């Protein structure tokens, strides 16, 4: 069953075609790795999918809905959550409060129910706290809930970003270089975490430069070069694809 | 806990002050401090919590004040009956003027909001709609009546004003500790990330403006009935600057800081009346020193610690 489908996406910055007609499908239960050299347009694809920037042309369908014209917060509500390549936590506020941000879109209390502390508002707060703690425990940093997010070790900040995204109850989780800056131990733990996310019936799409990691964790790979998709398929096939080898290693003339 | 006990003792003592021989002058000063505190607490929602640089708060204060004065003097409404209309008028005006500028960041928003307060003041001077009385303003605003008790003396207004300060602090504290308040905090910290995590940033920014303005409108009602005469001169750009200063100096985002800021910015200069105009010089120097050595304000907000549900070993009530 197709969860996400990109149809002929185009995005240019000035004269540069960052994404030049990319079409891609992601099935429910997939872990799709998006790889390619620097500047190939991977992060632009992610920014288009999450609504951070609008496409010049083409369409994105998620869970049967066209995402055209939707603001990022509306897309999150539909069940598409992300993490950022350069970590974008709220550094000065606590770890727990960071995760509560993910809960926001699944809550409904407004100004008046907060002014008067209505029972429904208190119940909702309670279950949001519960949810946030569950996600912190899921990624393994529940004991650090009181600390300022900016004070966490790098690997923990990456986990916290994942916890915050998971708290929004996504169907699809989009990870932009989750292993970036991680040591070998942390990368190994991240593999376990992604497997656990998958076990929760959440589909994963990730950009990653660590080829060994992305080969092991993904069941499908999509390779980009100069804004175009040059190959797509299971990791075993991609590894032998001459165009991919050429894009990564170059060829002798 | 000793802090809490101190507070429980200090609050009744504070409310008894007008009857402890402080005199009419200092009673008046405290009333002014309280009125600015209400305004600054409402500005704190916009500037402190949501982090939007808004230096035109006097505009909404003016709208509330004039709404009350017009309804009272022309149509004979009792003062407290004008509260909903004055609040709604200020809130609506805020949302209307903020909607097209809400995407502006930092200094740019600041400049536009300065424009707003000037436009409102000039409109009032020019007797807009023939209702505002031009440069002379409106005279003869009635006294408020609360459950048959007619408020006339400064100590009556002391109770009304500081009671409202207390109520504002209670309500805004609850607001801060809620989904709404957190949304504003996320926006202040990183609006792009907040939007990317599911917060409707435009809506929440507008709502913050609206709530702050409604509250400023309420403060305007109290002000009009206390002064009995209002004129455009009371709602100048300088008032907006003072309010901005109170929030930043006290510690934007922290209510106790805002309260302290009100005492320092409004109350303290009264102590140095004798120095006449040079006091502004010292005031300016003190502000500069603050910005260099303690830019986060005197009492910056602390990281909030959440009580957890029982299954996590907490005591969420």
Coordinates of C-alpha atoms in Angstrom, one line a residue:
Chain A
X1 CA 0.0 0.0 0.0
X2 CA 1.4 3.4 -1.0
X3 CA 1.7 5.9 1.8
X4 CA 3.7 8.6 0.1
X5 CA 4.0 9.3 -3.6
X6 CA 6.0 12.1 -5.2
X7 CA 4.9 12.9 -8.8
X8 CA 7.4 14.8 -10.9
X9 CA 8.5 17.2 -8.3
X10 CA 10.4 20.3 -9.4
X11 CA 12.0 23.0 -7.3
X12 CA 14.6 25.6 -8.5
X13 CA 16.5 28.2 -6.5
X14 CA 17.4 31.0 -8.8
X15 CA 18.7 29.3 -11.9
X16 CA 19.6 26.1 -10.1
X17 CA 17.3 23.1 -10.4
X18 CA 17.7 21.6 -7.0
X19 CA 15.0 19.0 -7.7
X20 CA 14.3 18.3 -11.3
X21 CA 11.4 16.1 -11.8
X22 CA 11.6 13.5 -9.0
X23 CA 8.9 10.8 -8.8
X24 CA 9.1 8.3 -5.9
X25 CA 6.7 6.0 -4.0
X26 CA 7.0 4.9 -0.4
X27 CA 5.0 1.9 0.8
X28 CA 3.7 1.5 4.3
X29 CA 6.2 -0.4 6.4
X30 CA 9.2 0.6 4.2
X31 CA 12.4 2.1 5.4
X32 CA 13.5 4.1 2.4
X33 CA 17.0 5.5 2.3
X34 CA 17.6 8.6 0.1
X35 CA 21.2 8.8 -0.8
X36 CA 23.4 10.7 -3.1
X37 CA 26.4 13.1 -3.2
X38 CA 26.3 16.5 -1.5
X39 CA 24.1 19.0 -3.3
X40 CA 22.1 16.2 -5.0
X41 CA 18.8 17.7 -3.7
X42 CA 18.0 15.2 -1.0
X43 CA 17.2 17.7 1.8
X44 CA 15.2 19.8 -0.7
X45 CA 13.0 16.8 -1.4
X46 CA 12.5 16.5 2.4
X47 CA 11.6 20.2 2.7
X48 CA 9.1 19.8 -0.1
X49 CA 7.5 16.7 1.4
X50 CA 7.2 18.4 4.8
X51 CA 5.8 21.6 3.4
X52 CA 8.7 23.7 4.5
X53 CA 9.0 25.0 0.9
X54 CA 6.4 24.8 -1.9
X55 CA 7.3 22.9 -5.1
X56 CA 7.4 24.8 -8.4
X57 CA 5.7 21.9 -10.1
X58 CA 4.5 18.4 -9.4
X59 CA 2.4 16.9 -6.6
X60 CA 2.9 15.1 -3.3
X61 CA 0.3 12.6 -2.1
X62 CA 0.3 11.4 1.4
X63 CA -2.1 8.8 2.7
X64 CA -4.4 9.6 -0.2
X65 CA -4.3 13.3 0.2
X66 CA -2.7 16.0 -2.0
X67 CA -0.4 18.1 0.2
X68 CA -0.4 21.0 -2.2
X69 CA -0.9 24.3 -0.4
X70 CA -0.8 22.9 3.1
X71 CA 1.3 24.6 5.8
X72 CA 3.9 22.4 7.6
X73 CA 1.8 22.2 10.8
X74 CA -1.2 20.8 8.8
X75 CA 1.1 18.2 7.2
X76 CA 2.3 17.2 10.7
X77 CA -1.4 16.7 11.7
X78 CA -1.9 14.4 8.8
X79 CA 0.8 12.2 10.2
X80 CA 4.1 13.2 8.6
X81 CA 6.8 14.2 11.1
X82 CA 10.4 15.1 10.6
X83 CA 13.8 15.7 12.2
X84 CA 16.3 18.2 10.9
X85 CA 19.8 17.8 9.4
X86 CA 21.1 20.5 11.7
X87 CA 19.4 19.8 15.0
X88 CA 16.5 22.1 15.6
X89 CA 15.5 21.5 19.2
X90 CA 14.4 24.3 21.5
X91 CA 17.7 24.4 23.3
X92 CA 16.8 26.5 26.4
X93 CA 13.7 24.6 27.4
X94 CA 13.6 21.2 29.1
X95 CA 13.8 17.9 27.3
X96 CA 10.3 17.0 28.4
X97 CA 8.8 20.3 27.2
X98 CA 10.5 19.7 23.8
X99 CA 8.7 16.5 23.4
X100 CA 5.4 18.1 24.5
X101 CA 5.7 20.2 21.4
X102 CA 5.2 17.0 19.3
X103 CA 2.0 16.3 21.4
X104 CA 0.6 19.8 20.6
X105 CA -1.1 18.9 17.3
X106 CA -2.9 16.0 18.9
X107 CA -4.4 18.2 21.7
X108 CA -7.2 20.7 21.5
X109 CA -7.3 22.8 24.7
X110 CA -7.6 26.5 24.1
X111 CA -7.3 29.7 26.1
X112 CA -10.4 29.6 28.1
X113 CA -10.1 26.0 29.2
X114 CA -6.6 26.8 30.4
X115 CA -7.7 30.0 32.2
X116 CA -10.3 28.0 34.1
X117 CA -8.3 24.7 34.4
X118 CA -11.3 22.7 33.1
X119 CA -11.2 19.0 33.9
X120 CA -10.9 18.2 30.2
X121 CA -7.9 20.4 29.9
X122 CA -6.2 18.7 32.9
X123 CA -7.0 15.2 31.6
X124 CA -5.4 16.2 28.3
X125 CA -2.3 17.7 29.9
X126 CA -1.9 14.5 31.9
X127 CA -2.1 12.2 28.9
X128 CA 0.2 14.5 27.0
X129 CA 2.8 14.2 29.8
X130 CA 2.3 10.5 29.8
X131 CA 2.8 10.3 26.1
X132 CA 5.9 12.5 26.2
X133 CA 7.4 10.4 28.9
X134 CA 6.7 7.2 26.9
X135 CA 8.5 8.6 23.9
X136 CA 11.5 9.7 26.0
X137 CA 11.6 6.2 27.4
X138 CA 11.3 4.7 24.0
X139 CA 14.4 6.6 22.8
X140 CA 16.1 6.0 26.1
X141 CA 16.6 9.5 27.7
X142 CA 13.7 9.6 30.1
X143 CA 16.1 10.2 33.0
X144 CA 17.2 13.5 31.4
X145 CA 13.7 15.0 31.1
X146 CA 14.5 18.0 33.4
X147 CA 17.7 19.1 31.6
X148 CA 17.8 21.9 29.0
X149 CA 17.7 20.3 25.6
X150 CA 20.8 22.3 24.5
X151 CA 22.8 20.7 27.3
X152 CA 22.4 17.2 26.1
X153 CA 25.2 15.2 24.4
X154 CA 25.0 15.2 20.6
X155 CA 23.6 11.7 20.3
X156 CA 21.0 12.4 22.9
X157 CA 19.9 15.5 21.0
X158 CA 19.3 13.4 17.9
X159 CA 17.3 10.9 20.0
X160 CA 15.3 13.8 21.5
X161 CA 14.5 15.1 18.0
X162 CA 13.2 11.7 17.1
X163 CA 11.1 11.5 20.4
X164 CA 9.6 14.9 19.7
X165 CA 8.7 13.8 16.1
X166 CA 7.2 10.5 17.4
X167 CA 5.1 12.4 20.0
X168 CA 3.1 13.8 17.0
X169 CA 1.9 10.2 16.3
X170 CA 3.2 10.1 12.7
X171 CA 2.5 7.5 10.1
X172 CA 5.7 8.5 8.3
X173 CA 8.8 9.7 10.0
X174 CA 11.3 11.6 7.9
X175 CA 14.8 11.6 9.3
X176 CA 17.4 13.9 7.8
X177 CA 20.9 12.4 8.5
X178 CA 20.0 10.8 11.8
X179 CA 23.5 9.3 12.2
X180 CA 25.3 12.5 11.3
X181 CA 27.9 13.2 13.9
X182 CA 27.3 9.9 15.8
X183 CA 30.0 7.5 16.9
X184 CA 29.9 3.8 16.0
X185 CA 28.2 2.8 19.2
X186 CA 25.5 5.5 18.8
X187 CA 25.0 4.5 15.2
X188 CA 24.5 0.9 16.2
X189 CA 21.9 1.9 18.8
X190 CA 20.2 4.1 16.2
X191 CA 19.7 1.0 14.0
X192 CA 17.9 -0.7 16.9
X193 CA 15.8 2.4 17.4
X194 CA 14.7 2.5 13.7
X195 CA 13.8 -1.2 13.9
X196 CA 11.7 -0.4 17.0
X197 CA 10.0 2.5 15.2
X198 CA 9.2 0.2 12.3
X199 CA 7.7 -2.3 14.7
X200 CA 5.3 0.4 15.8
X201 CA 4.0 0.4 12.2
X202 CA 5.6 3.7 11.4
X203 CA 7.1 4.1 8.0
X204 CA 10.6 5.6 7.8
X205 CA 12.3 7.7 5.2
X206 CA 15.8 8.9 5.8
X207 CA 18.7 10.7 4.2
X208 CA 22.1 9.3 5.2
X209 CA 25.7 9.6 4.1
X210 CA 26.9 6.6 6.1
X211 CA 26.4 4.1 3.3
X212 CA 27.1 1.1 5.5
X213 CA 24.4 2.2 7.9
X214 CA 21.8 3.1 5.3
X215 CA 22.4 -0.2 3.4
X216 CA 21.7 -2.2 6.6
X217 CA 18.8 -0.2 7.9
X218 CA 16.8 0.4 4.6
X219 CA 14.8 -2.1 2.6
X220 CA 14.8 0.3 -0.4
X221 CA 17.2 2.9 -1.6
X222 CA 16.6 5.9 -3.8
X223 CA 19.7 7.5 -5.3
X224 CA 19.8 11.2 -6.3
X225 CA 22.3 13.1 -8.4
X226 CA 22.0 16.7 -9.6
X227 CA 18.4 16.9 -8.6
X228 CA 17.3 13.8 -10.4
X229 CA 16.6 10.2 -9.2
X230 CA 19.1 8.0 -10.9
X231 CA 18.3 4.7 -9.4
X232 CA 15.9 3.0 -7.0
X233 CA 15.5 -0.4 -5.6
X234 CA 16.7 -2.9 -2.9
X235 CA 20.1 -2.1 -1.4
X236 CA 21.6 -5.2 -3.0
X237 CA 20.7 -4.0 -6.5
X238 CA 21.7 -0.4 -5.9
X239 CA 25.2 -1.5 -4.7
X240 CA 25.8 -3.0 -8.2
X241 CA 24.2 -0.3 -10.2
X242 CA 26.8 1.2 -12.5
X243 CA 25.2 4.6 -12.5
X244 CA 25.3 4.7 -8.7
X245 CA 28.9 3.6 -8.7
X246 CA 29.7 6.3 -11.2
X247 CA 27.9 9.0 -9.2
X248 CA 29.8 8.1 -6.0
X249 CA 33.2 7.1 -7.3
X250 CA 33.5 8.6 -10.8
X251 CA 34.7 6.5 -13.7
X252 CA 37.9 6.3 -15.7
X253 CA 37.7 8.0 -19.0
Chain B
X1 CA 8.3 27.0 51.1
X2 CA 9.5 29.9 53.2
X3 CA 9.0 32.0 50.1
X4 CA 5.4 30.9 49.9
X5 CA 4.8 31.7 53.6
X6 CA 6.4 35.1 53.1
X7 CA 4.1 35.7 50.2
X8 CA 1.0 34.7 52.2
X9 CA 1.9 37.2 54.9
X10 CA 3.0 40.0 52.5
X11 CA -0.1 40.0 50.3
X12 CA -2.6 41.1 53.0
X13 CA -0.1 43.6 54.3
X14 CA 0.3 45.0 50.8
X15 CA -3.5 45.3 50.3
X16 CA -3.8 47.1 53.6
X17 CA -1.2 49.8 52.6
X18 CA -3.6 52.6 51.8
X19 CA -5.0 52.4 55.4
X20 CA -1.6 52.4 57.0
X21 CA -1.0 56.1 56.4
X22 CA 1.0 56.1 53.2
X23 CA -0.9 59.2 52.1
X24 CA -2.8 60.1 49.0
X25 CA 0.3 60.8 46.9
X26 CA 1.9 57.4 47.4
X27 CA -1.5 55.7 47.1
X28 CA -1.7 57.4 43.6
X29 CA 1.8 56.2 42.7
X30 CA 1.0 52.6 43.7
X31 CA -2.2 52.8 41.6
X32 CA -0.1 53.9 38.7
X33 CA 2.4 51.1 39.3
X34 CA -0.5 48.6 39.4
X35 CA -2.1 49.9 36.2
X36 CA 1.2 49.6 34.4
X37 CA 1.7 46.2 35.9
X38 CA -1.6 45.0 34.3
X39 CA -0.6 46.5 31.0
X40 CA 2.9 45.0 31.2
X41 CA 1.6 41.6 32.2
X42 CA -0.6 41.7 29.1
X43 CA 2.3 42.8 26.9
X44 CA 4.3 40.0 28.5
X45 CA 2.1 37.5 26.7
X46 CA 3.1 39.0 23.3
X47 CA 6.6 40.1 24.0
X48 CA 7.7 37.8 26.8
X49 CA 6.0 34.5 25.9
X50 CA 5.7 34.7 22.1
X51 CA 8.9 36.8 21.7
X52 CA 7.3 39.3 19.3
X53 CA 8.8 42.8 19.5
X54 CA 5.6 44.8 20.0
X55 CA 6.2 48.5 21.0
X56 CA 2.7 49.7 20.3
X57 CA 0.7 48.4 23.3
X58 CA -0.6 51.9 24.3
X59 CA -2.7 51.7 21.1
X60 CA -4.9 48.9 22.5
X61 CA -4.9 50.5 26.0
X62 CA -6.3 53.7 24.3
X63 CA -8.9 51.8 22.4
X64 CA -10.2 50.1 25.5
X65 CA -10.1 53.4 27.4
X66 CA -12.0 55.4 24.7
X67 CA -14.5 52.6 24.2
X68 CA -15.4 52.8 27.9
X69 CA -15.4 56.6 28.0
X70 CA -17.6 56.9 24.9
X71 CA -20.1 54.2 26.0
X72 CA -20.3 55.7 29.5
X73 CA -20.5 59.4 28.7
X74 CA -22.6 59.2 25.5
X75 CA -24.8 56.2 26.1
X76 CA -24.9 56.0 29.8
X77 CA -23.5 52.5 30.1
X78 CA -22.2 51.6 33.6
X79 CA -18.4 51.4 33.6
X80 CA -18.2 47.7 34.3
X81 CA -20.8 47.0 31.6
X82 CA -18.3 48.5 29.0
X83 CA -15.6 45.9 29.9
X84 CA -16.7 43.2 27.3
X85 CA -17.0 45.8 24.6
X86 CA -13.8 47.6 25.4
X87 CA -11.9 44.3 25.6
X88 CA -13.4 43.1 22.4
X89 CA -12.7 46.4 20.5
X90 CA -9.1 46.3 21.6
X91 CA -8.7 42.6 20.8
X92 CA -10.4 42.9 17.4
X93 CA -8.3 46.0 16.5
X94 CA -5.2 44.1 17.5
X95 CA -6.0 41.1 15.3
X96 CA -6.9 43.3 12.3
X97 CA -3.7 45.4 12.4
X98 CA -1.5 42.4 13.3
X99 CA -2.8 40.0 10.7
X100 CA -0.8 41.6 7.8
X101 CA 2.4 42.2 9.8
X102 CA 2.5 39.0 11.8
X103 CA 5.1 37.4 9.6
X104 CA 7.6 40.2 10.3
X105 CA 10.5 39.4 12.6
X106 CA 12.3 41.3 15.3
X107 CA 13.1 44.9 14.6
X108 CA 10.8 45.0 11.6
X109 CA 7.7 44.2 13.6
X110 CA 8.9 46.7 16.2
X111 CA 8.9 49.5 13.7
X112 CA 5.4 48.7 12.4
X113 CA 4.0 48.5 15.9
X114 CA 5.4 51.9 16.7
X115 CA 3.5 53.1 13.7
X116 CA 0.3 51.6 15.1
X117 CA 0.4 53.5 18.3
X118 CA 1.1 56.8 16.4
X119 CA -1.8 56.2 14.0
X120 CA -4.2 55.6 16.9
X121 CA -3.0 58.7 18.8
X122 CA -3.3 60.9 15.7
X123 CA -6.7 59.5 14.9
X124 CA -7.8 60.4 18.4
X125 CA -6.4 63.9 18.2
X126 CA -8.3 64.4 14.9
X127 CA -11.6 63.4 16.6
X128 CA -12.1 60.3 14.5
X129 CA -15.8 59.6 13.8
X130 CA -16.7 62.7 15.9
X131 CA -16.6 60.6 19.0
X132 CA -13.3 61.0 20.7
X133 CA -13.3 64.7 21.5
X134 CA -10.1 65.7 19.7
X135 CA -7.0 66.8 21.6
X136 CA -9.1 67.6 24.7
X137 CA -10.4 64.0 24.9
X138 CA -13.4 63.0 26.9
X139 CA -14.3 64.4 30.3
X140 CA -16.7 63.3 33.0
X141 CA -16.3 59.6 32.8
X142 CA -18.4 58.0 35.5
X143 CA -17.3 56.0 38.5
X144 CA -17.4 52.2 38.5
X145 CA -20.0 50.5 40.8
X146 CA -19.1 47.1 42.1
X147 CA -22.0 45.2 43.7
X148 CA -23.6 48.5 44.8
X149 CA -20.2 49.9 46.1
X150 CA -19.3 53.1 44.2
X151 CA -15.5 53.4 43.7
X152 CA -14.4 57.0 44.2
X153 CA -11.3 57.3 46.4
X154 CA -7.7 56.4 45.5
X155 CA -7.8 53.5 48.0
X156 CA -10.9 52.0 46.3
X157 CA -9.0 52.1 43.1
X158 CA -6.0 50.6 44.8
X159 CA -8.1 47.5 45.6
X160 CA -9.6 47.3 42.1
X161 CA -6.3 47.7 40.4
X162 CA -4.2 45.4 42.5
X163 CA -7.0 42.9 42.6
X164 CA -6.9 42.9 38.8
X165 CA -3.1 42.5 38.9
X166 CA -3.5 39.5 41.1
X167 CA -6.2 38.0 38.8
X168 CA -4.1 38.7 35.8
X169 CA -1.1 36.9 37.3
X170 CA -3.2 33.9 38.2
X171 CA -4.8 33.6 34.8
X172 CA -1.7 34.3 32.8
X173 CA 0.3 31.8 34.9
X174 CA -2.3 29.2 34.0
X175 CA -2.1 30.2 30.4
X176 CA 1.7 29.9 30.4
X177 CA 1.4 26.4 31.9
X178 CA -0.8 25.1 29.2
X179 CA -0.8 23.9 25.6
X180 CA -1.4 27.5 24.5
X181 CA 1.5 28.9 26.6
X182 CA 3.9 26.3 25.4
X183 CA 3.0 27.0 21.8
X184 CA 4.0 30.6 22.3
X185 CA 7.2 29.5 24.0
X186 CA 8.1 27.2 21.0
X187 CA 7.4 30.1 18.7
X188 CA 9.7 32.4 20.7
X189 CA 12.5 29.8 20.7
X190 CA 12.3 28.8 17.0
X191 CA 9.2 29.6 15.0
X192 CA 10.3 27.4 12.0
X193 CA 10.8 24.4 14.2
X194 CA 7.5 25.0 16.0
X195 CA 5.7 25.1 12.7
X196 CA 7.5 22.0 11.5
X197 CA 6.5 20.2 14.7
X198 CA 2.8 21.0 14.2
X199 CA 2.2 24.4 15.8
X200 CA 0.0 26.7 13.8
X201 CA 2.4 29.6 14.3
X202 CA 0.4 32.3 12.5
X203 CA -2.8 31.5 14.5
X204 CA -1.0 31.5 17.8
X205 CA 0.9 34.7 17.2
X206 CA -2.4 36.4 16.3
X207 CA -4.1 34.9 19.4
X208 CA -1.3 36.2 21.6
X209 CA -1.7 39.7 20.2
X210 CA -5.5 39.4 20.7
X211 CA -5.3 38.3 24.3
X212 CA -2.7 40.9 25.2
X213 CA -4.8 43.6 23.6
X214 CA -8.1 42.5 25.3
X215 CA -6.3 42.8 28.6
X216 CA -4.9 46.2 27.7
X217 CA -8.5 47.2 26.8
X218 CA -9.6 46.1 30.3
X219 CA -6.8 48.2 31.8
X220 CA -8.1 51.1 29.7
X221 CA -11.5 50.8 31.3
X222 CA -10.1 51.0 34.8
X223 CA -7.9 53.9 33.8
X224 CA -10.7 55.9 32.2
X225 CA -12.9 55.5 35.3
X226 CA -10.1 56.4 37.7
X227 CA -9.0 59.5 35.8
X228 CA -12.5 60.6 34.7
X229 CA -10.8 62.5 31.9
X230 CA -8.9 60.9 29.1
X231 CA -7.0 62.5 26.2
X232 CA -4.7 61.4 23.4
X233 CA -1.7 62.6 25.4
X234 CA -2.1 59.7 27.8
X235 CA -1.6 57.1 25.1
X236 CA 1.6 58.3 23.5
X237 CA 4.5 56.3 22.0
X238 CA 6.4 56.9 25.2
X239 CA 3.8 54.9 27.2
X240 CA 4.5 52.0 24.8
X241 CA 8.2 52.4 25.4
X242 CA 7.8 52.3 29.1
X243 CA 5.8 49.1 28.9
X244 CA 8.3 47.5 26.6
X245 CA 11.0 48.5 29.1
X246 CA 9.2 47.1 32.1
X247 CA 8.9 43.7 30.4
X248 CA 12.5 43.6 29.1
X249 CA 14.1 45.0 32.3
X250 CA 12.1 42.8 34.6
X251 CA 12.7 39.6 32.7
X252 CA 10.5 38.9 29.7
X253 CA 8.4 35.8 30.2
X254 CA 8.5 35.9 34.1
X255 CA 5.5 37.5 35.8
X256 CA 7.4 38.3 39.0
X257 CA 10.0 40.0 36.9
X258 CA 7.3 42.1 35.1
X259 CA 5.9 43.1 38.5
X260 CA 9.3 44.1 39.7
X261 CA 9.9 46.0 36.5
X262 CA 6.7 47.9 37.0
X263 CA 7.9 49.1 40.5
X264 CA 11.3 50.0 39.1
X265 CA 10.2 51.8 36.0
X266 CA 7.1 53.5 37.3
X267 CA 7.6 53.6 41.1
X268 CA 11.3 54.3 41.4
X269 CA 11.5 57.6 39.5
X270 CA 8.9 59.0 41.9
X271 CA 11.4 58.5 44.7
X272 CA 13.8 60.8 42.8
X273 CA 11.3 63.5 42.0
X274 CA 13.7 66.0 43.6
X275 CA 16.3 65.4 40.9
X276 CA 13.9 66.6 38.2
X277 CA 15.0 65.8 34.7
X278 CA 18.4 64.5 35.5
X279 CA 16.7 61.3 36.9
X280 CA 16.0 60.3 33.3
X281 CA 19.7 60.5 32.7
X282 CA 20.4 58.0 35.5
X283 CA 17.5 55.9 34.3
X284 CA 19.0 55.7 30.9
X285 CA 22.4 54.8 32.2
X286 CA 20.9 52.1 34.4
X287 CA 19.1 50.6 31.4
X288 CA 22.3 50.6 29.4
X289 CA 24.2 48.9 32.2
X290 CA 21.4 46.3 32.4
X291 CA 21.5 45.5 28.7
X292 CA 25.3 45.0 28.9
X293 CA 25.5 43.0 32.1
X294 CA 22.1 41.3 32.4
X295 CA 20.3 41.3 29.0
X296 CA 18.0 38.5 30.1
X297 CA 16.4 40.9 32.7
X298 CA 16.4 41.0 36.4
X299 CA 14.3 37.9 36.9
X300 CA 14.4 35.8 33.8
X301 CA 12.0 32.9 33.5
X302 CA 13.1 29.6 34.9
X303 CA 12.9 26.2 33.1
X304 CA 9.5 24.8 33.9
X305 CA 9.4 21.5 35.8
X306 CA 6.4 19.4 35.1
X307 CA 4.7 17.2 37.7
X308 CA 4.4 13.8 36.2
X309 CA 1.5 11.3 36.3
X310 CA 1.9 8.7 39.0
X311 CA 3.1 5.9 36.8
X312 CA 6.3 8.0 36.3
X313 CA 6.7 8.5 40.0
X314 CA 5.2 12.0 40.0
X315 CA 2.3 13.7 41.6
X316 CA 0.3 15.2 38.8
X317 CA -2.8 16.4 40.6

